[in-house]
PDB file of C-alpha atoms and ligand atoms in Angstrom:
ATOM      1  CA  MET A   7       0.000   0.000   0.000  1.00  0.00           C
ATOM      2  CA  LEU A   8       1.513   3.286  -1.113  1.00  0.00           C
ATOM      3  CA  LYS A   9       0.870   6.194   1.235  1.00  0.00           C
ATOM      4  CA  GLY A  10       1.671   9.749   0.260  1.00  0.00           C
ATOM      5  CA  ILE A  11       1.688  13.049   2.094  1.00  0.00           C
ATOM      6  CA  TYR A  12       0.813  16.380   0.560  1.00  0.00           C
ATOM      7  CA  PRO A  13       1.976  18.880   3.186  1.00  0.00           C
ATOM      8  CA  GLY A  14       1.307  22.588   3.351  1.00  0.00           C
ATOM      9  CA  SER A  15      -0.022  25.560   5.231  1.00  0.00           C
ATOM     10  CA  PHE A  16      -3.297  25.796   3.263  1.00  0.00           C
ATOM     11  CA  ASP A  17      -4.083  29.265   4.640  1.00  0.00           C
ATOM     12  CA  PRO A  18      -6.536  29.015   2.915  1.00  0.00           C
ATOM     13  CA  VAL A  19      -6.910  26.086   0.514  1.00  0.00           C
ATOM     14  CA  THR A  20      -7.189  27.270  -3.113  1.00  0.00           C
ATOM     15  CA  PHE A  21      -8.336  25.665  -6.379  1.00  0.00           C
ATOM     16  CA  GLY A  22      -4.631  25.077  -7.068  1.00  0.00           C
ATOM     17  CA  HIS A  23      -4.266  22.953  -3.918  1.00  0.00           C
ATOM     18  CA  GLN A  24      -7.494  21.126  -4.709  1.00  0.00           C
ATOM     19  CA  ASP A  25      -6.174  20.244  -8.153  1.00  0.00           C
ATOM     20  CA  ILE A  26      -2.901  18.866  -6.744  1.00  0.00           C
ATOM     21  CA  ILE A  27      -4.799  16.882  -4.077  1.00  0.00           C
ATOM     22  CA  ARG A  28      -7.092  15.303  -6.681  1.00  0.00           C
ATOM     23  CA  ARG A  29      -4.235  14.372  -8.992  1.00  0.00           C
ATOM     24  CA  SER A  30      -2.048  13.073  -6.118  1.00  0.00           C
ATOM     25  CA  ALA A  31      -4.911  10.960  -4.786  1.00  0.00           C
ATOM     26  CA  GLY A  32      -4.916   9.166  -8.133  1.00  0.00           C
ATOM     27  CA  LEU A  33      -1.248   8.236  -7.752  1.00  0.00           C
ATOM     28  CA  VAL A  34      -1.263   6.663  -4.273  1.00  0.00           C
ATOM     29  CA  ASP A  35      -3.500   4.291  -2.322  1.00  0.00           C
ATOM     30  CA  GLU A  36      -3.914   6.761   0.509  1.00  0.00           C
ATOM     31  CA  LEU A  37      -3.159  10.465   0.492  1.00  0.00           C
ATOM     32  CA  ILE A  38      -2.674  12.317   3.745  1.00  0.00           C
ATOM     33  CA  VAL A  39      -2.987  16.064   3.445  1.00  0.00           C
ATOM     34  CA  GLY A  40      -0.708  17.322   6.227  1.00  0.00           C
ATOM     35  CA  VAL A  41      -1.754  20.701   7.590  1.00  0.00           C
ATOM     36  CA  LEU A  42       1.157  22.451   9.268  1.00  0.00           C
ATOM     37  CA  ASN A  43       0.405  23.886  12.687  1.00  0.00           C
ATOM     38  CA  ASN A  44       3.298  26.291  12.849  1.00  0.00           C
ATOM     39  CA  LYS A  45       3.269  28.094  16.164  1.00  0.00           C
ATOM     40  CA  ALA A  46       5.950  30.527  15.001  1.00  0.00           C
ATOM     41  CA  LYS A  47       3.647  31.911  12.274  1.00  0.00           C
ATOM     42  CA  SER A  48       0.292  33.586  12.687  1.00  0.00           C
ATOM     43  CA  PRO A  49      -1.937  32.255   9.936  1.00  0.00           C
ATOM     44  CA  LEU A  50      -5.264  33.870   9.073  1.00  0.00           C
ATOM     45  CA  PHE A  51      -7.107  30.602   9.738  1.00  0.00           C
ATOM     46  CA  SER A  52      -6.587  28.357  12.748  1.00  0.00           C
ATOM     47  CA  VAL A  53      -5.455  24.813  12.078  1.00  0.00           C
ATOM     48  CA  LYS A  54      -8.970  23.635  13.008  1.00  0.00           C
ATOM     49  CA  GLU A  55     -10.505  25.920  10.376  1.00  0.00           C
ATOM     50  CA  ARG A  56      -7.972  24.888   7.739  1.00  0.00           C
ATOM     51  CA  VAL A  57      -8.655  21.200   8.438  1.00  0.00           C
ATOM     52  CA  ARG A  58     -12.419  21.810   8.179  1.00  0.00           C
ATOM     53  CA  MET A  59     -12.054  23.635   4.866  1.00  0.00           C
ATOM     54  CA  LEU A  60      -9.851  20.861   3.476  1.00  0.00           C
ATOM     55  CA  ASN A  61     -12.326  18.207   4.607  1.00  0.00           C
ATOM     56  CA  GLU A  62     -15.041  20.041   2.690  1.00  0.00           C
ATOM     57  CA  VAL A  63     -12.874  20.433  -0.420  1.00  0.00           C
ATOM     58  CA  THR A  64     -11.975  16.723  -0.466  1.00  0.00           C
ATOM     59  CA  LYS A  65     -15.311  15.227   0.581  1.00  0.00           C
ATOM     60  CA  ASP A  66     -15.683  13.403  -2.759  1.00  0.00           C
ATOM     61  CA  MET A  67     -12.168  11.894  -2.522  1.00  0.00           C
ATOM     62  CA  PRO A  68     -12.431   8.665  -0.497  1.00  0.00           C
ATOM     63  CA  ASN A  69      -8.703   7.929  -0.187  1.00  0.00           C
ATOM     64  CA  VAL A  70      -7.799  11.376   1.182  1.00  0.00           C
ATOM     65  CA  ARG A  71      -7.362  12.114   4.895  1.00  0.00           C
ATOM     66  CA  ILE A  72      -6.712  15.535   6.392  1.00  0.00           C
ATOM     67  CA  VAL A  73      -4.304  15.457   9.339  1.00  0.00           C
ATOM     68  CA  PRO A  74      -2.742  18.403  11.193  1.00  0.00           C
ATOM     69  CA  PHE A  75       0.918  18.123  12.166  1.00  0.00           C
ATOM     70  CA  GLU A  76       3.611  19.975  14.076  1.00  0.00           C
ATOM     71  CA  GLY A  77       7.382  19.677  13.871  1.00  0.00           C
ATOM     72  CA  LEU A  78       9.384  18.047  11.125  1.00  0.00           C
ATOM     73  CA  LEU A  79       7.654  16.767   8.035  1.00  0.00           C
ATOM     74  CA  VAL A  80       9.891  13.676   7.881  1.00  0.00           C
ATOM     75  CA  ASP A  81       8.871  12.708  11.443  1.00  0.00           C
ATOM     76  CA  PHE A  82       5.223  13.111  10.518  1.00  0.00           C
ATOM     77  CA  ALA A  83       5.749  11.030   7.361  1.00  0.00           C
ATOM     78  CA  ARG A  84       7.516   8.286   9.340  1.00  0.00           C
ATOM     79  CA  ARG A  85       4.744   8.220  11.978  1.00  0.00           C
ATOM     80  CA  SER A  86       2.091   8.062   9.259  1.00  0.00           C
ATOM     81  CA  GLY A  87       3.820   5.247   7.357  1.00  0.00           C
ATOM     82  CA  ALA A  88       4.097   7.422   4.228  1.00  0.00           C
ATOM     83  CA  SER A  89       6.980   6.889   1.827  1.00  0.00           C
ATOM     84  CA  VAL A  90       6.281   9.699  -0.594  1.00  0.00           C
ATOM     85  CA  VAL A  91       5.914  13.451  -0.130  1.00  0.00           C
ATOM     86  CA  ILE A  92       4.143  15.295  -2.914  1.00  0.00           C
ATOM     87  CA  ARG A  93       4.573  19.001  -3.634  1.00  0.00           C
ATOM     88  CA  GLY A  94       3.213  21.198  -6.381  1.00  0.00           C
ATOM     89  CA  LEU A  95       5.559  23.302  -8.507  1.00  0.00           C
ATOM     90  CA  ARG A  96       4.063  26.440 -10.001  1.00  0.00           C
ATOM     91  CA  ALA A  97       7.021  28.190 -11.545  1.00  0.00           C
ATOM     92  CA  ILE A  98      10.792  28.337 -11.520  1.00  0.00           C
ATOM     93  CA  THR A  99      10.564  30.666  -8.517  1.00  0.00           C
ATOM     94  CA  ASP A 100       9.230  27.759  -6.429  1.00  0.00           C
ATOM     95  CA  PHE A 101      12.049  25.502  -7.474  1.00  0.00           C
ATOM     96  CA  GLU A 102      14.925  26.707  -5.313  1.00  0.00           C
ATOM     97  CA  TYR A 103      12.968  26.483  -2.058  1.00  0.00           C
ATOM     98  CA  GLU A 104      11.396  23.155  -3.010  1.00  0.00           C
ATOM     99  CA  LEU A 105      14.745  21.645  -4.008  1.00  0.00           C
ATOM    100  CA  GLN A 106      16.317  22.739  -0.733  1.00  0.00           C
ATOM    101  CA  MET A 107      13.427  21.316   1.267  1.00  0.00           C
ATOM    102  CA  ALA A 108      13.360  18.018  -0.667  1.00  0.00           C
ATOM    103  CA  GLN A 109      17.112  17.538  -0.329  1.00  0.00           C
ATOM    104  CA  THR A 110      17.121  18.403   3.387  1.00  0.00           C
ATOM    105  CA  ASN A 111      14.269  15.970   3.973  1.00  0.00           C
ATOM    106  CA  HIS A 112      16.053  13.293   1.945  1.00  0.00           C
ATOM    107  CA  LYS A 113      19.232  13.765   3.953  1.00  0.00           C
ATOM    108  CA  MET A 114      17.274  13.374   7.194  1.00  0.00           C
ATOM    109  CA  GLU A 115      15.162  10.465   5.944  1.00  0.00           C
ATOM    110  CA  PRO A 116      16.517   8.740   2.809  1.00  0.00           C
ATOM    111  CA  GLU A 117      13.574   6.304   2.744  1.00  0.00           C
ATOM    112  CA  ILE A 118      11.165   9.128   1.948  1.00  0.00           C
ATOM    113  CA  GLU A 119      11.093  10.499  -1.592  1.00  0.00           C
ATOM    114  CA  THR A 120       9.677  13.837  -2.689  1.00  0.00           C
ATOM    115  CA  ILE A 121       7.885  13.966  -5.998  1.00  0.00           C
ATOM    116  CA  PHE A 122       6.672  17.122  -7.742  1.00  0.00           C
ATOM    117  CA  LEU A 123       3.543  17.705  -9.737  1.00  0.00           C
ATOM    118  CA  THR A 124       3.515  20.714 -11.998  1.00  0.00           C
ATOM    119  CA  THR A 125       0.522  22.888 -11.295  1.00  0.00           C
ATOM    120  CA  SER A 126      -2.154  23.036 -13.977  1.00  0.00           C
ATOM    121  CA  LEU A 127      -1.764  26.094 -16.200  1.00  0.00           C
ATOM    122  CA  ASP A 128      -5.107  27.385 -14.949  1.00  0.00           C
ATOM    123  CA  TYR A 129      -3.686  27.773 -11.442  1.00  0.00           C
ATOM    124  CA  SER A 130       0.025  28.407 -11.953  1.00  0.00           C
ATOM    125  CA  TYR A 131      -0.268  32.031 -10.771  1.00  0.00           C
ATOM    126  CA  LEU A 132      -2.340  31.241  -7.707  1.00  0.00           C
ATOM    127  CA  SER A 133      -1.176  31.380  -4.079  1.00  0.00           C
ATOM    128  CA  SER A 134      -2.880  31.629  -0.691  1.00  0.00           C
ATOM    129  CA  THR A 135      -0.931  34.834  -0.062  1.00  0.00           C
ATOM    130  CA  THR A 136      -2.304  36.628  -3.121  1.00  0.00           C
ATOM    131  CA  VAL A 137      -5.818  35.361  -2.363  1.00  0.00           C
ATOM    132  CA  LYS A 138      -5.574  36.886   1.129  1.00  0.00           C
ATOM    133  CA  GLU A 139      -4.314  40.157  -0.301  1.00  0.00           C
ATOM    134  CA  VAL A 140      -7.117  40.397  -2.861  1.00  0.00           C
ATOM    135  CA  ALA A 141      -9.701  39.570  -0.165  1.00  0.00           C
ATOM    136  CA  ALA A 142      -8.220  42.080   2.274  1.00  0.00           C
ATOM    137  CA  PHE A 143      -8.874  44.857  -0.264  1.00  0.00           C
ATOM    138  CA  GLY A 144     -12.399  43.651  -0.964  1.00  0.00           C
ATOM    139  CA  GLY A 145     -11.622  41.991  -4.312  1.00  0.00           C
ATOM    140  CA  ASP A 146     -13.571  39.055  -5.728  1.00  0.00           C
ATOM    141  CA  ILE A 147     -11.825  35.773  -4.921  1.00  0.00           C
ATOM    142  CA  SER A 148     -14.524  33.438  -6.274  1.00  0.00           C
ATOM    143  CA  GLN A 149     -12.310  32.304  -9.153  1.00  0.00           C
ATOM    144  CA  PHE A 150      -9.457  31.394  -6.796  1.00  0.00           C
ATOM    145  CA  VAL A 151     -11.106  29.424  -3.976  1.00  0.00           C
ATOM    146  CA  PRO A 152     -14.256  27.315  -3.473  1.00  0.00           C
ATOM    147  CA  GLU A 153     -17.369  29.315  -2.558  1.00  0.00           C
ATOM    148  CA  PHE A 154     -17.463  28.271   1.104  1.00  0.00           C
ATOM    149  CA  VAL A 155     -13.802  29.251   1.509  1.00  0.00           C
ATOM    150  CA  ALA A 156     -14.593  32.672   0.026  1.00  0.00           C
ATOM    151  CA  ASP A 157     -17.520  32.998   2.479  1.00  0.00           C
ATOM    152  CA  CYS A 158     -15.289  31.997   5.352  1.00  0.00           C
ATOM    153  CA  MET A 159     -12.729  34.514   4.252  1.00  0.00           C
ATOM    154  CA  LYS A 160     -15.307  37.313   4.196  1.00  0.00           C
ATOM    155  CA  GLU A 161     -16.514  36.355   7.645  1.00  0.00           C
ATOM    156  CA  LYS A 162     -12.976  36.239   8.953  1.00  0.00           C
ATOM    157  CA  MET A 163     -11.992  39.584   7.514  1.00  0.00           C
ATOM    158  CA  ASN A 164     -15.169  41.398   8.517  1.00  0.00           C
ATOM    159  CA  LEU A 165     -15.767  39.927  11.925  1.00  0.00           C
ATOM    160  CA  LYS A 166     -12.264  38.811  12.822  1.00  0.00           C
ATOM    161  CA  GLY A 167     -13.880  35.846  14.541  1.00  0.00           C
ATOM    162  CA  GLU A 168     -13.897  32.115  14.028  1.00  0.00           C
ATOM    163  CA  CYS A 169     -15.266  30.861  10.765  1.00  0.00           C
ATOM    164  CA  LYS A 170     -18.463  28.879  11.328  1.00  0.00           C
ATOM    165  CA  LEU A 171     -17.947  26.485   8.421  1.00  0.00           C
TER     166      LEU A 171
HETATM  167  O1  LIG B   5       2.297  25.550   2.008  1.00  0.00           O
HETATM  168  P1  LIG B   5       3.723  25.794   2.408  1.00  0.00           P
HETATM  169  O2  LIG B   5       3.765  26.862   3.495  1.00  0.00           O
HETATM  170  O3  LIG B   5       4.609  26.101   1.251  1.00  0.00           O
HETATM  171  O4  LIG B   5       4.238  24.433   3.070  1.00  0.00           O
HETATM  172  C1  LIG B   5       5.526  24.356   3.638  1.00  0.00           C
HETATM  173  C2  LIG B   5       5.719  23.041   4.427  1.00  0.00           C
HETATM  174  C3  LIG B   5       4.607  22.862   5.438  1.00  0.00           C
HETATM  175  C4  LIG B   5       5.712  21.866   3.475  1.00  0.00           C
HETATM  176  C5  LIG B   5       7.110  23.129   5.136  1.00  0.00           C
HETATM  177  O5  LIG B   5       7.219  24.352   5.782  1.00  0.00           O
HETATM  178  C6  LIG B   5       7.341  22.004   6.139  1.00  0.00           C
HETATM  179  O6  LIG B   5       7.459  20.858   5.767  1.00  0.00           O
HETATM  180  N1  LIG B   5       7.397  22.363   7.420  1.00  0.00           N
HETATM  181  C7  LIG B   5       7.613  21.429   8.495  1.00  0.00           C
HETATM  182  C8  LIG B   5       8.986  21.647   9.137  1.00  0.00           C
HETATM  183  C9  LIG B   5      10.058  20.900   8.393  1.00  0.00           C
HETATM  184  O7  LIG B   5      10.026  19.702   8.241  1.00  0.00           O
HETATM  185  N2  LIG B   5      11.083  21.644   7.929  1.00  0.00           N
HETATM  186  C10 LIG B   5      12.236  21.056   7.287  1.00  0.00           C
HETATM  187  C11 LIG B   5      12.143  21.080   5.805  1.00  0.00           C
HETATM  188  S1  LIG B   5      13.450  22.035   5.191  1.00  0.00           S
END
């Protein structure tokens, strides 16, 4: 049984992430979407909210599980019994950081391989950061994220409270 991990911050999940999740799920028997709970950063959405949004986005994908994690990705992969880490590559600008991360992870845990999926052309420009920026200035983000994520985003930005998704 081949288990893969697609790790990320997902703050928030975009159509680009959803596309990579769907395509990765077709490559492995089980795909774990690892949601980083990074206490050093202050994300817009709590890990609980990000997990809920991802569960909604992947509800028609039976072999996908959403799991929050802290600490090193390789430790999480080992604990989960995953042998493959999957990352999306949008453009050459992603490459340097991704290469460094993949090689560091491989040095720490040679049994775990990182594989890259190139992002679909439709989403190659898309990032959670730009989505947040557009939303912060009241722009329409409906073409970047699923509708309920856009609603959540509005709620978050207007009320600064927890998203009731
Ligand atoms: O969506 P992101 O923010 O690009 O995802 C980055 C992520 C979560 C994959 C990366 O920051 C990570 O794996 N963090 C866990 C800590 C870790 O293992 N660091 C060592 C890799 S160099």
